[in-house]
Every structure is written in C-alpha cells, then in structure tokens.
C-alpha cells in the first residue's frame, strides 16, 4: 500500500523567512496530494492541495509543487508569520471518477515561527 | 461554511466497555471516513464508507470496530470492547464526488480516553 514520508519532523524559522516541508510517496497511482494544518488540539484543516496533472499550485503565501517522476511534493510557505506555527501534514490518495480514496498521511512537521 | 459535527468532544470509558462515537457529515457529501490520531502521532486511516457500505478499511479496523449510518444524517463508529491502546483522538471526515470539489472536511474530533 501507499507510504508517505515527511521531512523534517520539526522546523524552526524566523518570522518573515520561508519554510519548506517535503514529502515522498510510494504508490505511483496516487494522484491527489493535500496539505493539512493542525493547531494544538484542533482538527486538521486543508490549506492547499494539488492533483497529479498539475506541477505547481499557489495560494497567496502558500505553494505546493509536485514531481511525479520522483514521487515527491513540497509545501512552501513564504513570509512566515507566528500564526503559521502548527503541525503540517502531507497526505496522498488515489481518486478516480466516482470514487474517493482514503488519505495516507505523513508523520507531520511541527513548524515554529519565532517573532 | 458547512461543518462536520462530532459528539461527544471527549469520552472517558472503562477498558472493556463499548463506545459509540457520533458524526454528522456535511449534508451533500457521499463519502464518509473515520481516522484516528494517537497523541503526538500522525493521522491514521481507519475506514471509508460509501453507498451504505464499507469501501475500504485499514489493519487497525479489526472486528472490534464497526460503522453504521443509521439514518440519513448520522455516521457512527462503534468500538465493541475498548482497550487502553484505543485511546486517541478520533476524527470523522466527509467528502463529495471526485472532481466536484476537492478535499476532505474533518470534524473537530472526539478524544477517547480508555482507563
């Protein structure tokens, strides 16, 4: 089955710097890659996602890149702010018409943004 | 914005007791899921449910677990005889048809503590 590896497990940056979190996946059939942000004691919240027919997607300060050949995808946060501090999870799944596969999550990255 | 609702938010139970965790998915969603997160660890897939039946389940989802959609709105997870290692945050999630709108919406979770 699918296996998702995520690095680093912890990341500390200064406010205003960029943060990059990387994930690799094992199943070449995976075609949907969301990123979730989880604040302490709260639910995972979708912040951005990408499908395998796209190489890059951007939403304001957040971007995700996907390299299908290498089977890795990355989250980029620019101009980090203290409120970006949270645990970030990547995930992978297989979606096809009429069906929605389950998400396989990475182990998470605890991002700390220091003021 | 539509939400997935979970009750209770926190449940404490004696080892060996049965528990039922309840979820109300988003009304026009068709796919329903249970995930769990042991404290400090990644989110793990338990089971997916579509068209009134289980579509996929993980190794974690053994004979002690069952799911049900007893009416048009609720989606429940039952643990028949709880063990200490079942202590975790349990998240319900729902999603709509592939390609219509991306992403899974997670509920706020039920923290299960088995003593």
XYZ file of C-alpha atoms in Angstrom:
230
model
C 0.000 0.000 0.000
C 0.862 3.663 -0.067
C 3.540 5.009 2.259
C 4.155 8.713 2.779
C 7.388 10.012 4.281
C 7.612 13.593 5.525
C 10.633 15.704 6.445
C 11.657 17.451 8.583
C 9.792 16.431 11.726
C 10.454 19.848 13.279
C 11.260 23.159 11.626
C 12.039 26.461 13.288
C 12.244 29.689 11.268
C 12.392 33.412 11.935
C 9.324 35.446 11.152
C 9.482 36.572 7.538
C 11.631 33.666 6.384
C 10.405 30.878 4.124
C 9.621 27.338 5.244
C 9.754 24.225 3.077
C 8.361 20.828 4.012
C 8.943 17.810 1.800
C 7.066 14.566 1.301
C 7.639 11.467 -0.769
C 5.113 8.813 -1.670
C 5.495 5.246 -2.836
C 2.408 4.431 -4.918
C 2.673 5.858 -8.429
C -1.125 5.560 -8.747
C -1.626 8.294 -6.131
C -2.984 11.379 -7.829
C -4.233 13.702 -5.108
C -1.969 15.409 -2.564
C -3.448 17.663 0.106
C -1.692 19.526 2.885
C -3.299 19.984 6.275
C -2.518 22.386 9.100
C -3.311 21.248 12.612
C -3.186 23.571 15.573
C -2.861 22.068 19.022
C -5.970 20.131 19.985
C -7.847 21.036 16.816
C -8.906 19.317 13.626
C -6.696 19.090 10.544
C -7.635 21.857 8.143
C -6.978 21.712 4.433
C -4.711 24.559 3.365
C -3.834 23.594 -0.190
C -3.970 20.559 -2.451
C -2.667 19.507 -5.820
C -3.605 16.887 -8.370
C -1.149 14.897 -10.424
C -1.961 16.702 -13.656
C -0.517 19.929 -12.219
C 3.094 20.665 -11.289
C 2.588 23.659 -9.055
C -0.209 25.490 -7.293
C -0.095 28.716 -5.344
C -2.455 30.430 -2.927
C -1.093 33.704 -1.562
C 1.872 32.817 0.701
C 1.435 29.068 0.266
C 2.542 26.982 -2.678
C 2.803 23.289 -3.398
C 4.994 21.641 -6.011
C 4.725 18.104 -7.321
C 7.315 15.984 -9.093
C 5.519 12.857 -10.314
C 8.643 11.249 -11.706
C 10.456 11.467 -8.398
C 7.241 10.924 -6.427
C 7.719 13.863 -4.149
C 5.817 17.003 -3.332
C 6.632 20.014 -1.210
C 4.896 22.757 0.711
C 6.383 26.228 0.568
C 5.337 28.981 2.954
C 6.786 32.426 2.286
C 6.912 35.432 4.622
C 6.116 33.241 7.600
C 4.146 34.685 10.492
C 3.824 33.464 14.106
C 0.278 32.284 13.360
C 1.730 29.837 10.838
C 3.095 27.873 13.815
C 1.349 24.487 13.799
C 1.839 20.890 12.750
C 1.611 20.392 8.999
C 0.671 17.046 7.469
C 1.016 15.976 3.890
C -1.157 13.206 2.522
C -1.683 11.187 -0.629
C -4.629 9.368 -2.070
C -5.995 7.864 -5.253
C -9.047 9.488 -6.736
C -10.883 8.356 -9.818
C -14.230 9.163 -11.336
C -16.955 8.048 -8.997
C -14.605 7.114 -6.186
C -12.694 8.853 -3.455
C -9.720 7.066 -1.956
C -8.677 7.326 1.651
C -5.865 9.635 2.721
C -2.497 8.290 3.809
C -0.750 10.866 5.970
C 2.861 11.694 6.615
C 4.062 11.900 10.205
C 3.807 15.657 10.363
C 6.139 18.631 10.666
C 5.983 20.888 13.681
C 6.645 24.389 12.377
C 7.641 27.088 14.855
C 7.847 30.675 13.634
C 9.802 32.879 16.024
C 8.874 36.574 16.192
C -19.091 27.187 5.707
C -20.579 23.669 6.192
C -19.071 21.636 9.016
C -18.723 18.030 10.067
C -20.062 17.708 13.601
C -18.801 15.162 16.112
C -20.119 14.221 19.519
C -19.050 13.888 22.231
C -15.929 16.028 22.209
C -14.406 13.940 24.995
C -15.316 10.466 26.208
C -13.791 8.565 29.090
C -14.561 4.869 29.292
C -13.509 1.809 31.240
C -11.446 -0.810 29.460
C -13.730 -3.464 28.000
C -16.705 -1.147 27.630
C -18.405 -0.355 24.337
C -18.318 3.177 22.989
C -20.142 4.829 20.121
C -18.709 7.928 18.525
C -21.109 10.022 16.510
C -20.668 12.172 13.454
C -22.932 14.259 11.267
C -21.217 14.662 7.876
C -21.861 17.558 5.517
C -25.300 17.009 4.050
C -24.461 16.680 0.349
C -21.324 14.610 0.860
C -21.274 11.000 -0.255
C -18.056 9.604 1.218
C -17.513 9.211 4.922
C -14.399 8.304 6.863
C -13.041 7.657 10.302
C -9.447 8.477 11.141
C -7.649 8.355 14.449
C -4.676 10.201 15.873
C -2.794 8.907 18.879
C -1.375 11.832 20.859
C 1.632 13.323 19.107
C 1.442 10.966 16.146
C 0.151 11.114 12.595
C -3.427 10.809 11.481
C -4.237 7.198 10.556
C -6.977 5.941 8.262
C -9.486 3.539 9.808
C -12.376 3.087 7.392
C -14.214 4.626 4.475
C -17.920 4.286 3.771
C -19.845 4.888 0.575
C -23.288 3.911 -0.639
C -24.172 2.383 2.715
C -21.249 0.019 2.878
C -17.590 -0.082 3.841
C -15.465 0.643 0.786
C -12.063 0.268 2.418
C -10.612 -0.410 5.849
C -7.164 -0.473 7.385
C -5.478 -3.118 9.501
C -6.404 -1.096 12.572
C -10.105 -1.581 11.833
C -10.468 -5.101 13.224
C -13.522 -6.998 14.448
C -13.804 -4.715 17.474
C -14.760 -1.821 15.222
C -17.921 -1.251 13.242
C -19.527 1.662 11.430
C -23.101 2.449 10.695
C -25.205 5.077 9.016
C -28.412 4.518 10.977
C -30.347 7.326 9.294
C -29.847 9.940 6.600
C -27.588 12.160 8.663
C -25.569 10.290 11.299
C -22.446 8.207 10.818
C -21.233 6.249 13.842
C -18.109 4.379 14.884
C -18.552 1.659 17.481
C -15.727 0.078 19.436
C -17.094 -3.089 20.963
C -14.654 -3.743 23.794
C -12.250 -0.881 24.310
C -8.563 -1.394 25.038
C -6.090 1.046 26.560
C -4.425 1.450 23.170
C -7.697 2.698 21.669
C -7.106 5.982 23.497
C -6.775 8.563 20.753
C -8.473 11.435 19.000
C -10.992 10.097 16.506
C -11.817 12.271 13.527
C -14.747 11.840 11.233
C -14.418 13.259 7.725
C -16.583 13.541 4.653
C -16.076 14.449 1.021
C -18.146 14.841 -2.080
C -17.737 13.318 -5.502
C -14.333 13.410 -7.090
C -13.812 16.396 -9.314
C -16.725 18.387 -7.981
C -14.935 19.898 -5.050
C -11.599 18.923 -3.651
C -10.746 17.944 -0.209
C -11.981 16.187 2.828
C -13.623 18.093 5.648
C -12.696 16.884 9.098
C -14.804 17.159 12.205
C -13.389 18.606 15.404
C -12.785 15.140 16.811
C -13.694 13.026 19.812
C -10.951 12.482 22.342
C -11.389 8.937 23.639
C -9.662 8.046 26.878
C -9.743 4.413 27.953
C -8.882 3.850 31.613
